PDB file of C-alpha atoms in Angstrom:
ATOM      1  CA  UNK A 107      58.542  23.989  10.617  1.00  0.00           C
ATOM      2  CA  UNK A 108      58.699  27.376   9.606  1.00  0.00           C
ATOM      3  CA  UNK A 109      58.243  30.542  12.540  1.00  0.00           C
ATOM      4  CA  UNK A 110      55.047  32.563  12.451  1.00  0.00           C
ATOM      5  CA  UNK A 111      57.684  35.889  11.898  1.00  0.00           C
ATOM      6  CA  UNK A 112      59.169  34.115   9.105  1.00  0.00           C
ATOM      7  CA  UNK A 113      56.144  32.960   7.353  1.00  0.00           C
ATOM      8  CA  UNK A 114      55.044  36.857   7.834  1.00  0.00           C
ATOM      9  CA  UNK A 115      58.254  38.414   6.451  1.00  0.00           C
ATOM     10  CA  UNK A 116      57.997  36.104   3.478  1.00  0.00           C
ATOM     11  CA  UNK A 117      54.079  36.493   2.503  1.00  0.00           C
ATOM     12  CA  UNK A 118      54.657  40.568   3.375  1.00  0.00           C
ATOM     13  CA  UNK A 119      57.320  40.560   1.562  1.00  0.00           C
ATOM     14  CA  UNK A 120      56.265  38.715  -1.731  1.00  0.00           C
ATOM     15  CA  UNK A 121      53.030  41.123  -2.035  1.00  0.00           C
ATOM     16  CA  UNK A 122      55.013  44.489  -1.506  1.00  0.00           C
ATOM     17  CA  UNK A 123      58.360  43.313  -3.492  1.00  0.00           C
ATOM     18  CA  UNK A 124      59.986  46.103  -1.145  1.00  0.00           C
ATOM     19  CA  UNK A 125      61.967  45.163   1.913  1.00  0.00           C
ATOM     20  CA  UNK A 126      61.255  48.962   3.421  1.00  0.00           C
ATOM     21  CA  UNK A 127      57.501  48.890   2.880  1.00  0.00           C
ATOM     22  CA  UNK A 128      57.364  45.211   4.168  1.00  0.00           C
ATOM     23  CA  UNK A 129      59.339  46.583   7.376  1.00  0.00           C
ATOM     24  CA  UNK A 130      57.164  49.217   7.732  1.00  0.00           C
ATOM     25  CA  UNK A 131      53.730  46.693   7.484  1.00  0.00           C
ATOM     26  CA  UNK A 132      55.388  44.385   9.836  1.00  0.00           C
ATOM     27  CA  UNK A 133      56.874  47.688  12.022  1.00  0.00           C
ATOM     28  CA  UNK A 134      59.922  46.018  12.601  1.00  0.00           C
ATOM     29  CA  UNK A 135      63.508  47.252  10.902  1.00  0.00           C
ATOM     30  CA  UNK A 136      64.960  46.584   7.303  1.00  0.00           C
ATOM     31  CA  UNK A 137      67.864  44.838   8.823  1.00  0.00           C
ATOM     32  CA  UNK A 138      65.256  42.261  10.441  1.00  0.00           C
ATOM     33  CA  UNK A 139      63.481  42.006   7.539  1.00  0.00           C
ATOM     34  CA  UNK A 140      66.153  40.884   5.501  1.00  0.00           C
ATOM     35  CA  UNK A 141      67.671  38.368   8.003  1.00  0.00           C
ATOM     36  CA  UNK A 142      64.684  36.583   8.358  1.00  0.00           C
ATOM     37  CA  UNK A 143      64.205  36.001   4.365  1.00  0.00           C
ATOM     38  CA  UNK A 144      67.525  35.163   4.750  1.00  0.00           C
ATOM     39  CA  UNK A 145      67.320  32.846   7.596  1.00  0.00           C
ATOM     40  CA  UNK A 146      64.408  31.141   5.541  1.00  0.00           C
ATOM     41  CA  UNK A 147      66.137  30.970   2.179  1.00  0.00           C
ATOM     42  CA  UNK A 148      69.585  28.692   3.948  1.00  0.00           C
ATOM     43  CA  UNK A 149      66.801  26.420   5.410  1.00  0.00           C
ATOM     44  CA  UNK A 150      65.159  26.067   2.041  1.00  0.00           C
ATOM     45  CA  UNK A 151      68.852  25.937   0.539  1.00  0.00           C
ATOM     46  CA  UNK A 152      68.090  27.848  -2.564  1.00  0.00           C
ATOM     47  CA  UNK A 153      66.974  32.081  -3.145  1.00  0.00           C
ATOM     48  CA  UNK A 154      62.987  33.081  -2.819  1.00  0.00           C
ATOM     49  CA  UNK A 155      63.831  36.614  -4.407  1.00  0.00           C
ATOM     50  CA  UNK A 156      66.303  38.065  -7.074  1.00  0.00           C
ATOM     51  CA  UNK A 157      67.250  41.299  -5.547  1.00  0.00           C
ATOM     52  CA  UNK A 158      69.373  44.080  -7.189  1.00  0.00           C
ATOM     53  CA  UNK A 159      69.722  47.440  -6.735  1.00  0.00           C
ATOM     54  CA  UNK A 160      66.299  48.282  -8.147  1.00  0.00           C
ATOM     55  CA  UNK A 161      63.855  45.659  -7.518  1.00  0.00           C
ATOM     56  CA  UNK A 162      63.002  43.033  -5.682  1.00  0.00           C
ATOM     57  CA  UNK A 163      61.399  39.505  -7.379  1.00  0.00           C
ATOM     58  CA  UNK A 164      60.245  35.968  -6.535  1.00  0.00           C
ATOM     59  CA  UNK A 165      62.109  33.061  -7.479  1.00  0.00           C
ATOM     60  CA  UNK A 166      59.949  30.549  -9.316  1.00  0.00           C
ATOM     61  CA  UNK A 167      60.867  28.549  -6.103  1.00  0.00           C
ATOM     62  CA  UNK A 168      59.792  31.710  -4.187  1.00  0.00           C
ATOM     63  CA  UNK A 169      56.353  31.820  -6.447  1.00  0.00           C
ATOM     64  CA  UNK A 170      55.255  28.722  -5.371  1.00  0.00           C
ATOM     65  CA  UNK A 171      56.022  28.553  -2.117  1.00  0.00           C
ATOM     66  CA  UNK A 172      53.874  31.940  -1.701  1.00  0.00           C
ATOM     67  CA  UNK A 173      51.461  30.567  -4.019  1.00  0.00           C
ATOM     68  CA  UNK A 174      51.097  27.552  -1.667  1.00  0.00           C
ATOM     69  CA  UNK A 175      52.183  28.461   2.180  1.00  0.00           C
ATOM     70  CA  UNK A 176      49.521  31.955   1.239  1.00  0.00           C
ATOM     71  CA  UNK A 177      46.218  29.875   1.458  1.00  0.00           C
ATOM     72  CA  UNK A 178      47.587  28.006   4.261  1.00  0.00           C
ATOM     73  CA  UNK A 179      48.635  30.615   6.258  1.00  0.00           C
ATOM     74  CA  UNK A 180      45.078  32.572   6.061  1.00  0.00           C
ATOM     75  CA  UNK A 181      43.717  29.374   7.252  1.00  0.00           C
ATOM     76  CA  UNK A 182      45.834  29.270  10.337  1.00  0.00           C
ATOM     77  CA  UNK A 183      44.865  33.032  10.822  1.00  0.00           C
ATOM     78  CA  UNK A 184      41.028  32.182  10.753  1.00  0.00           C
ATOM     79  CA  UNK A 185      41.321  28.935  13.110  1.00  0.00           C
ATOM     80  CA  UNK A 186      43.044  30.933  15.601  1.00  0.00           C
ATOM     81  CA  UNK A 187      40.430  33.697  15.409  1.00  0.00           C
ATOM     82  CA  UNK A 188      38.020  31.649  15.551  1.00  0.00           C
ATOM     83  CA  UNK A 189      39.004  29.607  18.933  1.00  0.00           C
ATOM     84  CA  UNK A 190      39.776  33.130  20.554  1.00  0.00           C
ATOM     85  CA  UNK A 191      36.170  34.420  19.183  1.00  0.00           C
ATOM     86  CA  UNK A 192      34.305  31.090  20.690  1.00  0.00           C
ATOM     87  CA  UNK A 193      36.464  31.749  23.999  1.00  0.00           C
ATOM     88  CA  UNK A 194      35.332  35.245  24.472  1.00  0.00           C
ATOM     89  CA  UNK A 195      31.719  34.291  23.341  1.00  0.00           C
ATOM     90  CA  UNK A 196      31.467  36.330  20.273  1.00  0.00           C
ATOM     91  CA  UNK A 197      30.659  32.720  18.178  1.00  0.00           C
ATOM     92  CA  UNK A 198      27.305  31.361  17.473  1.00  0.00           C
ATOM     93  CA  UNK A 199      24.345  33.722  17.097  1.00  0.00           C
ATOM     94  CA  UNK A 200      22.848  36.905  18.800  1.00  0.00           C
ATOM     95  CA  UNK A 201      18.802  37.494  18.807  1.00  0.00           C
ATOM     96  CA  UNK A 202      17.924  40.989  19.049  1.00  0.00           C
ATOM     97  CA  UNK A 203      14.449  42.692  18.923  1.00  0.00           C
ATOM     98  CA  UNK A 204      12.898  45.994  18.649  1.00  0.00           C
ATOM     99  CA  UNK A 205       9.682  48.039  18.569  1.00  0.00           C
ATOM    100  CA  UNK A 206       8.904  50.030  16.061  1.00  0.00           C
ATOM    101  CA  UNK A 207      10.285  50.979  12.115  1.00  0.00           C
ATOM    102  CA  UNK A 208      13.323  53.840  13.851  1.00  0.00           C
ATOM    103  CA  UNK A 209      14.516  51.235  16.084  1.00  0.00           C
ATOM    104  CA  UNK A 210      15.060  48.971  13.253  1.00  0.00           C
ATOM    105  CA  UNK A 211      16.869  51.336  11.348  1.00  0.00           C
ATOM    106  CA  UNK A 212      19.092  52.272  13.557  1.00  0.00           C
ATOM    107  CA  UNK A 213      19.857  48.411  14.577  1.00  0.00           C
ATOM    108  CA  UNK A 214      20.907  47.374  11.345  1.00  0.00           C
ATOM    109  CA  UNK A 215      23.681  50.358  11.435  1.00  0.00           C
ATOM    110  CA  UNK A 216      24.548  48.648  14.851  1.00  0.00           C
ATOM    111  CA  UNK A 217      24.575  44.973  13.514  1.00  0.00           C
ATOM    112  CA  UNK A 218      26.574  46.076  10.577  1.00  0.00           C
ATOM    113  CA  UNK A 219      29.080  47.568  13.013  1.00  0.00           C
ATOM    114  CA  UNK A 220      28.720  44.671  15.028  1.00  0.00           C
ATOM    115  CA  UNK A 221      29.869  42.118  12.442  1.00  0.00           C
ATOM    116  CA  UNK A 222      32.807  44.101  11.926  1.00  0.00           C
ATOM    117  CA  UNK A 223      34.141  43.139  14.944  1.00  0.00           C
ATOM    118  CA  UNK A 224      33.034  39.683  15.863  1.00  0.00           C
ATOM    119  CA  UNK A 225      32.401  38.259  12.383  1.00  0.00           C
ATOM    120  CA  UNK A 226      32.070  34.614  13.378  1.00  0.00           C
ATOM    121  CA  UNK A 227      28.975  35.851  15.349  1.00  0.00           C
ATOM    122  CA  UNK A 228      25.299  35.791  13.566  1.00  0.00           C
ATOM    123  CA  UNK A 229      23.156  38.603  14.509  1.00  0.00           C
ATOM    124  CA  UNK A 230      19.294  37.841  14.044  1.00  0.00           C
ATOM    125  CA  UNK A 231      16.897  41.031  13.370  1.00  0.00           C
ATOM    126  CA  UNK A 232      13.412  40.633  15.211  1.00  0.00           C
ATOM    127  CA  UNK A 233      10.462  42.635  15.336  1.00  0.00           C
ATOM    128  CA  UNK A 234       8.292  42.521  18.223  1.00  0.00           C
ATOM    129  CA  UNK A 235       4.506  43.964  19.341  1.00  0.00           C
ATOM    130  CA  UNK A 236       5.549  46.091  22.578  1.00  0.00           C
ATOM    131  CA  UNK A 237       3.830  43.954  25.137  1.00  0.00           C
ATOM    132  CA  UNK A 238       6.261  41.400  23.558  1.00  0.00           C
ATOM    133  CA  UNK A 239       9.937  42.761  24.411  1.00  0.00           C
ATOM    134  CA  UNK A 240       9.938  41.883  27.908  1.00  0.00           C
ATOM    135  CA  UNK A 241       8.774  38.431  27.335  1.00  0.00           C
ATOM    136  CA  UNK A 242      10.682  37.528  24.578  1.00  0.00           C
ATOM    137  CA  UNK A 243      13.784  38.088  26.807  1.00  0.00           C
ATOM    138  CA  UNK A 244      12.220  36.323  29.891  1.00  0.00           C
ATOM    139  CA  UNK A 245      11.082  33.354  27.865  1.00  0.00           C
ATOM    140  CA  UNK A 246      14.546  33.729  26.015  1.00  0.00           C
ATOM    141  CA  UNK A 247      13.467  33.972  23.121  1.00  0.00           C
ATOM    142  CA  UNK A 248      15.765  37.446  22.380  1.00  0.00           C
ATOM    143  CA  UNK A 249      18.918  38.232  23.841  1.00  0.00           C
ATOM    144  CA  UNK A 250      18.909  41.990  23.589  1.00  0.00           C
ATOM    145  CA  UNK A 251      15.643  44.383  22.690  1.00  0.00           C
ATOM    146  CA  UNK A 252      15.902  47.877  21.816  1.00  0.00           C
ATOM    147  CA  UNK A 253      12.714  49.914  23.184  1.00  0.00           C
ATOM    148  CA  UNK A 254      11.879  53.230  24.726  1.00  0.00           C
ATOM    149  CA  UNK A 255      11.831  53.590  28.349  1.00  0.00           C
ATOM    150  CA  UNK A 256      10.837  53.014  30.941  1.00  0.00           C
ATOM    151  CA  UNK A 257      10.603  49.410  30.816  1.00  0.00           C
ATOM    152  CA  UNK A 258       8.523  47.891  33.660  1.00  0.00           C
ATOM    153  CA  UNK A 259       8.859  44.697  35.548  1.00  0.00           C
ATOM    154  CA  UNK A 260      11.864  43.155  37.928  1.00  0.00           C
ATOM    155  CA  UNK A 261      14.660  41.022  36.282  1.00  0.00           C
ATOM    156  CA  UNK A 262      15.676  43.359  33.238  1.00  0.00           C
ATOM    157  CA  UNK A 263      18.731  45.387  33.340  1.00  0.00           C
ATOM    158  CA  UNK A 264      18.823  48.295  30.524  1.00  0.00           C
ATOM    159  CA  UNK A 265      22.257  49.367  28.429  1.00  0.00           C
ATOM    160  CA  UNK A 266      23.021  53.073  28.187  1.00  0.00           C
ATOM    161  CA  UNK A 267      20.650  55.585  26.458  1.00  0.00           C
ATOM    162  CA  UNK A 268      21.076  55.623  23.051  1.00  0.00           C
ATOM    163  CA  UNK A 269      18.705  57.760  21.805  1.00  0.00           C
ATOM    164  CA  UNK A 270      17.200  60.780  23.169  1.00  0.00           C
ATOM    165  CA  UNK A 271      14.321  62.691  21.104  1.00  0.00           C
ATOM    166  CA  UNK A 272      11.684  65.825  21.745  1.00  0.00           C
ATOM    167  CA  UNK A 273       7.993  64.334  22.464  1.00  0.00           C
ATOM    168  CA  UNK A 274       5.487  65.383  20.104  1.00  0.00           C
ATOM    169  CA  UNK A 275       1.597  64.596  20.181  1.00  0.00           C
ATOM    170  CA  UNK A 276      -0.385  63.208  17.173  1.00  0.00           C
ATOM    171  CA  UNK A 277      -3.897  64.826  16.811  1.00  0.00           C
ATOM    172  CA  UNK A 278      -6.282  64.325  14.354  1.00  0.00           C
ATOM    173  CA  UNK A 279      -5.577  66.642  11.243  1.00  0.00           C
ATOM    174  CA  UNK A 280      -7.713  70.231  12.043  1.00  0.00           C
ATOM    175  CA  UNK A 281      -8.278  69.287  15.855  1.00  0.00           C
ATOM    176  CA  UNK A 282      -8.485  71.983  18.413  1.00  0.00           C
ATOM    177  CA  UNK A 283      -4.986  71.325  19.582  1.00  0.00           C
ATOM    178  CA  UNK A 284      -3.221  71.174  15.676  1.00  0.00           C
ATOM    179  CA  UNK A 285      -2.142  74.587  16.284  1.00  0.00           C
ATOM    180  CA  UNK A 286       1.534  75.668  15.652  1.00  0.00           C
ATOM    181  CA  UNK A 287       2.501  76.346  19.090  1.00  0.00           C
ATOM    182  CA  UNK A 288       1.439  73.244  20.122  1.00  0.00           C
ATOM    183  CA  UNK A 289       0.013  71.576  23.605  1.00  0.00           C
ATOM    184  CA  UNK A 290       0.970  71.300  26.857  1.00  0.00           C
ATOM    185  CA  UNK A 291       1.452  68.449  28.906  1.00  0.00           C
ATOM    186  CA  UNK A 292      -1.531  69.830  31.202  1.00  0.00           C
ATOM    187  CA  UNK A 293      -3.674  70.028  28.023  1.00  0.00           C
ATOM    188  CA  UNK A 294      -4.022  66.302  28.043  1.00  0.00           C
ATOM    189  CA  UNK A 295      -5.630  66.261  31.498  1.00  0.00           C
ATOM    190  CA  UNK A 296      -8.564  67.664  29.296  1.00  0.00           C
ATOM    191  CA  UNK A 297      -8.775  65.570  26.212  1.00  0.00           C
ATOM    192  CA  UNK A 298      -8.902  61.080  25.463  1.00  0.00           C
ATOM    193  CA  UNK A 299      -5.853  59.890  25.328  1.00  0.00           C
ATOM    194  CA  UNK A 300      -5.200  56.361  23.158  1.00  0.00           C
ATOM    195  CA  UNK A 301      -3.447  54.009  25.566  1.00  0.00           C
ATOM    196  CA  UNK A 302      -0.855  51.775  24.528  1.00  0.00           C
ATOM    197  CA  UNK A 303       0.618  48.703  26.039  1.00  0.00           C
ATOM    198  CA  UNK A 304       2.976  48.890  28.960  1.00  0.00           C
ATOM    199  CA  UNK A 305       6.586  50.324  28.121  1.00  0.00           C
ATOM    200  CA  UNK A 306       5.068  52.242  25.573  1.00  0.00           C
ATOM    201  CA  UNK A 307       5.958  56.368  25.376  1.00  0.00           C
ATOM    202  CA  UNK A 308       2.558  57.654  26.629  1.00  0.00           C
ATOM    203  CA  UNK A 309       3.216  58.521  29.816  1.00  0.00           C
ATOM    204  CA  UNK A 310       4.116  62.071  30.271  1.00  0.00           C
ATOM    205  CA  UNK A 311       0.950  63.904  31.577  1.00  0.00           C
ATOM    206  CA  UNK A 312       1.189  66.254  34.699  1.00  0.00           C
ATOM    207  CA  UNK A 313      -2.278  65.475  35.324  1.00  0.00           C
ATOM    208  CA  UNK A 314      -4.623  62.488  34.718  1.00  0.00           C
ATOM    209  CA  UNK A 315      -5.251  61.720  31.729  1.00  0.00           C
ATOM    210  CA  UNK A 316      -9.151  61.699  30.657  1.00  0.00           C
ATOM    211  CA  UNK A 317      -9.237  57.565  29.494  1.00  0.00           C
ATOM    212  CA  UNK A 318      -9.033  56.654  25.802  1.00  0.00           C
ATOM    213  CA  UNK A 319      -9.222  53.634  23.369  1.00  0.00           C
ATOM    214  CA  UNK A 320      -6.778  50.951  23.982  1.00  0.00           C
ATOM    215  CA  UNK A 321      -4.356  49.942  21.115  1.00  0.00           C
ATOM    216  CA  UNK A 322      -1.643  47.246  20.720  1.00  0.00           C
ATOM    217  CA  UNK A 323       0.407  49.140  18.175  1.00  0.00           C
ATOM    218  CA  UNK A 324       1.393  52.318  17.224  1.00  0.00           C
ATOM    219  CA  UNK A 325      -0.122  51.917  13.771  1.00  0.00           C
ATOM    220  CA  UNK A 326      -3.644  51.315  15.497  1.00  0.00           C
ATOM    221  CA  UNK A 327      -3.176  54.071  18.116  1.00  0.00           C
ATOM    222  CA  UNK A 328      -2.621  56.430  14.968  1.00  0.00           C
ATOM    223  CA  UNK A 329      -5.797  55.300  13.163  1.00  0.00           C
ATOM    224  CA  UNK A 330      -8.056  55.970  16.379  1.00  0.00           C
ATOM    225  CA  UNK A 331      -6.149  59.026  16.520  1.00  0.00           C
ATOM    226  CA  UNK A 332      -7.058  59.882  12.793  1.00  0.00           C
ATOM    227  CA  UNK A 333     -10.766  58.810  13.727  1.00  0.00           C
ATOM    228  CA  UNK A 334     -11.390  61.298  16.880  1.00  0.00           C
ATOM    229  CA  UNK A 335     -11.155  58.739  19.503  1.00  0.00           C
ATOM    230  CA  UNK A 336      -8.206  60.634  21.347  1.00  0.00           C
ATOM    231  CA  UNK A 337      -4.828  62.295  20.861  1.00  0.00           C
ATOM    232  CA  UNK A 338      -1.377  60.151  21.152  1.00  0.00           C
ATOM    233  CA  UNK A 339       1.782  61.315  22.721  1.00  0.00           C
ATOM    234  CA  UNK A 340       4.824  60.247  20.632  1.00  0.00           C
ATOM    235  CA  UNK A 341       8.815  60.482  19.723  1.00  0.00           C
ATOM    236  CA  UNK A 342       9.790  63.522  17.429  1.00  0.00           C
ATOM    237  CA  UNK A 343      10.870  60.270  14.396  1.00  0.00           C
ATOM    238  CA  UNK A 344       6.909  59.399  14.500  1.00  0.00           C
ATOM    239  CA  UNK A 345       6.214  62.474  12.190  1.00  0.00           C
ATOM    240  CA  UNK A 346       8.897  60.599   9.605  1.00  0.00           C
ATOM    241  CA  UNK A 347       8.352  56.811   9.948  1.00  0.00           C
ATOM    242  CA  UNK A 348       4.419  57.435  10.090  1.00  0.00           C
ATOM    243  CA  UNK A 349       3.285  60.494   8.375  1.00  0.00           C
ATOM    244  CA  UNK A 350      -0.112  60.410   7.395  1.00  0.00           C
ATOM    245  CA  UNK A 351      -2.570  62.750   6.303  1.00  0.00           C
ATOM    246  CA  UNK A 352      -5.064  63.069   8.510  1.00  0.00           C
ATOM    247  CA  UNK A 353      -2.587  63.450  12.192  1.00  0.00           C
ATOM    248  CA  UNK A 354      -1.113  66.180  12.744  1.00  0.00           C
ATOM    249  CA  UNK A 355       2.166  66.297  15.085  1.00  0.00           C
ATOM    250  CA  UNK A 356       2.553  69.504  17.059  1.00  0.00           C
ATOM    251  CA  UNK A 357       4.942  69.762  19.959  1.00  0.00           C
ATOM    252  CA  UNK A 358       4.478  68.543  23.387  1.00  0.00           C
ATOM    253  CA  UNK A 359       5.864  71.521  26.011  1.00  0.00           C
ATOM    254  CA  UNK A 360       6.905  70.480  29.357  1.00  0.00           C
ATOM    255  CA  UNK A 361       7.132  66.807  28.771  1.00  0.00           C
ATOM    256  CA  UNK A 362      10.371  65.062  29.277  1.00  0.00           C
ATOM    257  CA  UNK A 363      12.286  63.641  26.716  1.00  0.00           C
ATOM    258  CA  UNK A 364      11.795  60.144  25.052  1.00  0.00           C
ATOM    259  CA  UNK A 365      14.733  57.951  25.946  1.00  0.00           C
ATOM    260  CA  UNK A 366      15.587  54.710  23.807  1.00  0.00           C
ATOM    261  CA  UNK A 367      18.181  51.490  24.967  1.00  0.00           C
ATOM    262  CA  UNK A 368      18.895  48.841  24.941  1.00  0.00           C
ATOM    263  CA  UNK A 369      17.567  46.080  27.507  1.00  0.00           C
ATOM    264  CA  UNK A 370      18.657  42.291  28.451  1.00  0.00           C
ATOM    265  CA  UNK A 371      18.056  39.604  31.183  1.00  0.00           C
ATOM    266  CA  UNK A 372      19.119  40.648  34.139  1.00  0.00           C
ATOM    267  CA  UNK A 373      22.605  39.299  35.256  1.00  0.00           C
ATOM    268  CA  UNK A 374      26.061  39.198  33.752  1.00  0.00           C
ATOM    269  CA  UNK A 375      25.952  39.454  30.208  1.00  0.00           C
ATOM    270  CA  UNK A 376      27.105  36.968  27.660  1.00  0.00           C
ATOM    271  CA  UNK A 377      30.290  38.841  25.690  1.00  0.00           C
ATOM    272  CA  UNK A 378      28.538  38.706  22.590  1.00  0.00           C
ATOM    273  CA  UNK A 379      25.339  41.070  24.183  1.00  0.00           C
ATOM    274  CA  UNK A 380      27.927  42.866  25.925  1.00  0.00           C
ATOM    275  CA  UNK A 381      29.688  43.729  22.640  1.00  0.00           C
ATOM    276  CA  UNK A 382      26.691  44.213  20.271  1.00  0.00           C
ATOM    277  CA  UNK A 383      25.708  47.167  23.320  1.00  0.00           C
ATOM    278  CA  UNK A 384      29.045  48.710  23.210  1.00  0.00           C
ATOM    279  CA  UNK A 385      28.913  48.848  19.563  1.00  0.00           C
ATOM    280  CA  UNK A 386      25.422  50.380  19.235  1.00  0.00           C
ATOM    281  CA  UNK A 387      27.311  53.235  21.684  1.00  0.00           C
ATOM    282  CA  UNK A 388      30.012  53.489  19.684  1.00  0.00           C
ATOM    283  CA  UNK A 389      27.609  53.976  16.791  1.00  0.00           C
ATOM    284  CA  UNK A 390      25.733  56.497  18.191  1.00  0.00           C
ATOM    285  CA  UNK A 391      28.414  58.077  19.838  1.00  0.00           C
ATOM    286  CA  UNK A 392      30.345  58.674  15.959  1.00  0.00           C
ATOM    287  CA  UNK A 393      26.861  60.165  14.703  1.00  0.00           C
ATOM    288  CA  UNK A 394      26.705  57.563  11.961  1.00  0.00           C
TER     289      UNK A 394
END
């Protein structure tokens, strides 16, 4: 049987043809390097490379042992990788949902990073309604859901913030408050405001709000917006994922900022949702 270090000396060197730049790839000496082909070639009993002074070749003998043991030895590779992949649970596939067309964006830069690292693991893109995230992951039907917080309800633990962004508030184009120094969180105390479902950002008023049309999506919300029926407080990436004509966005002073993660079943985390998290932080993190 040949030695993993052998069978890597040989296939490094038969692609480089170089016994430094194979030492270097293998970082291991020139001395080693050449014992080991060595080594291989008095078991074989015949030469895998001509060498002279300036160049190194394969045999035909040397060809077609490359030609053959190459294939083989990639498919060792990948078994292996793939029992240490299953072991750490980063096999199989990972669910993960989001609200809203930013948070999708920004997942597929995440699932793309994601695959990188644990490519034997299948990561399924889901859209949900906002009153949907949390049950989805109760019911199991996601593993991992990225929406803006806070997210209500016991038995969900939430990843690092990956997002934070400046709250604006949509108004209908021409309204009293469409001015370019904006409103006030206190100015909403005096106006309707369109109420979304729970977990959704609409929450930052310093004072009551005066009650507005319900809507299950921010789509809707917009459109009652756009019709009168009240004034919506949003994320500073509404103004690019839904512009529309008839809102205006104008700043919304003394609110706090929006906040977006991550969130997942309460408990320890499978390695997989661990790793898909740590990757949307690394993501972030690099400003990709």
């Amino acid at each position: 049987m040949i030695e993993r270090y052998e069978a890597e000396s040989f296939l490094t060197l038969a692609e480089e043809l170089h016994f430094g730049r194979t030492a270097e790839r293998l970082r291991v000496s020139t001395a080693r390097v050449s014992q080991t082909i060595r080594k291989l070639e008095r078991r074989v009993g015949a030469a895998l490379f001509e060498r002279t002074s300036r160049r190194v070749e394969l045999t035909p003998l040397g060809r077609r042992l490359a030609d053959e043991l190459g294939p083989a030895w990639e498919a060792v590779g990948a078994a292996l990788q793939g029992a240490v992949e299953a072991g750490r649970g980063l096999s199989g596939s990972l669910r993960v949902a989001y609200a809203g067309a930013a948070a999708g964006q920004l997942l597929v830069g995440v699932a793309e990073l994601f695959r990188e690292r644990a490519p034997g693991c299948e990561v399924l893109l889901r859209e949900a309604r906002m009153t949907e995230t949390v049950r989805w992951l109760r019911e199991d039907e996601a593993d991992l859901c990225l929406v803006p917080l806070p997210v209500p309800g016991p038995g969900i633990a939430c990843g690092p913030v990956l997002v934070r962004e400046a709250r604006m508030l949509a108004v209908p184009a021409g309204h009293l408050l469409d001015r370019p120094d904006g409103a006030s969180a206190a100015d909403l105390a005096a106006v309707p405001v369109v109420r979304l479902p729970d977990g959704a950002p609409v929450e930052p008023q310093q004072e009551a709000p005066a009650p507005g049309p319900a809507a299950e999506t921010v789509a809707e919300a917009l459109t009652l917006v756009a019709a009168g029926q009240g004034v919506l407080p949003v994320g500073a990436h509404t103004r690019r994922y839904y512009p529309r004509p008839d809102v205006a966005y104008v700043p919304l002073h003394g609110a706090p900022p929006l906040e977006w993660a991550l969130i997942r079943r309460d408990g320890d985390p499978a390695a997989r949702v661990r790793a898909f998290t740590e990757a949307a932080a690394d993501l972030v993190a690099d400003g990709r």
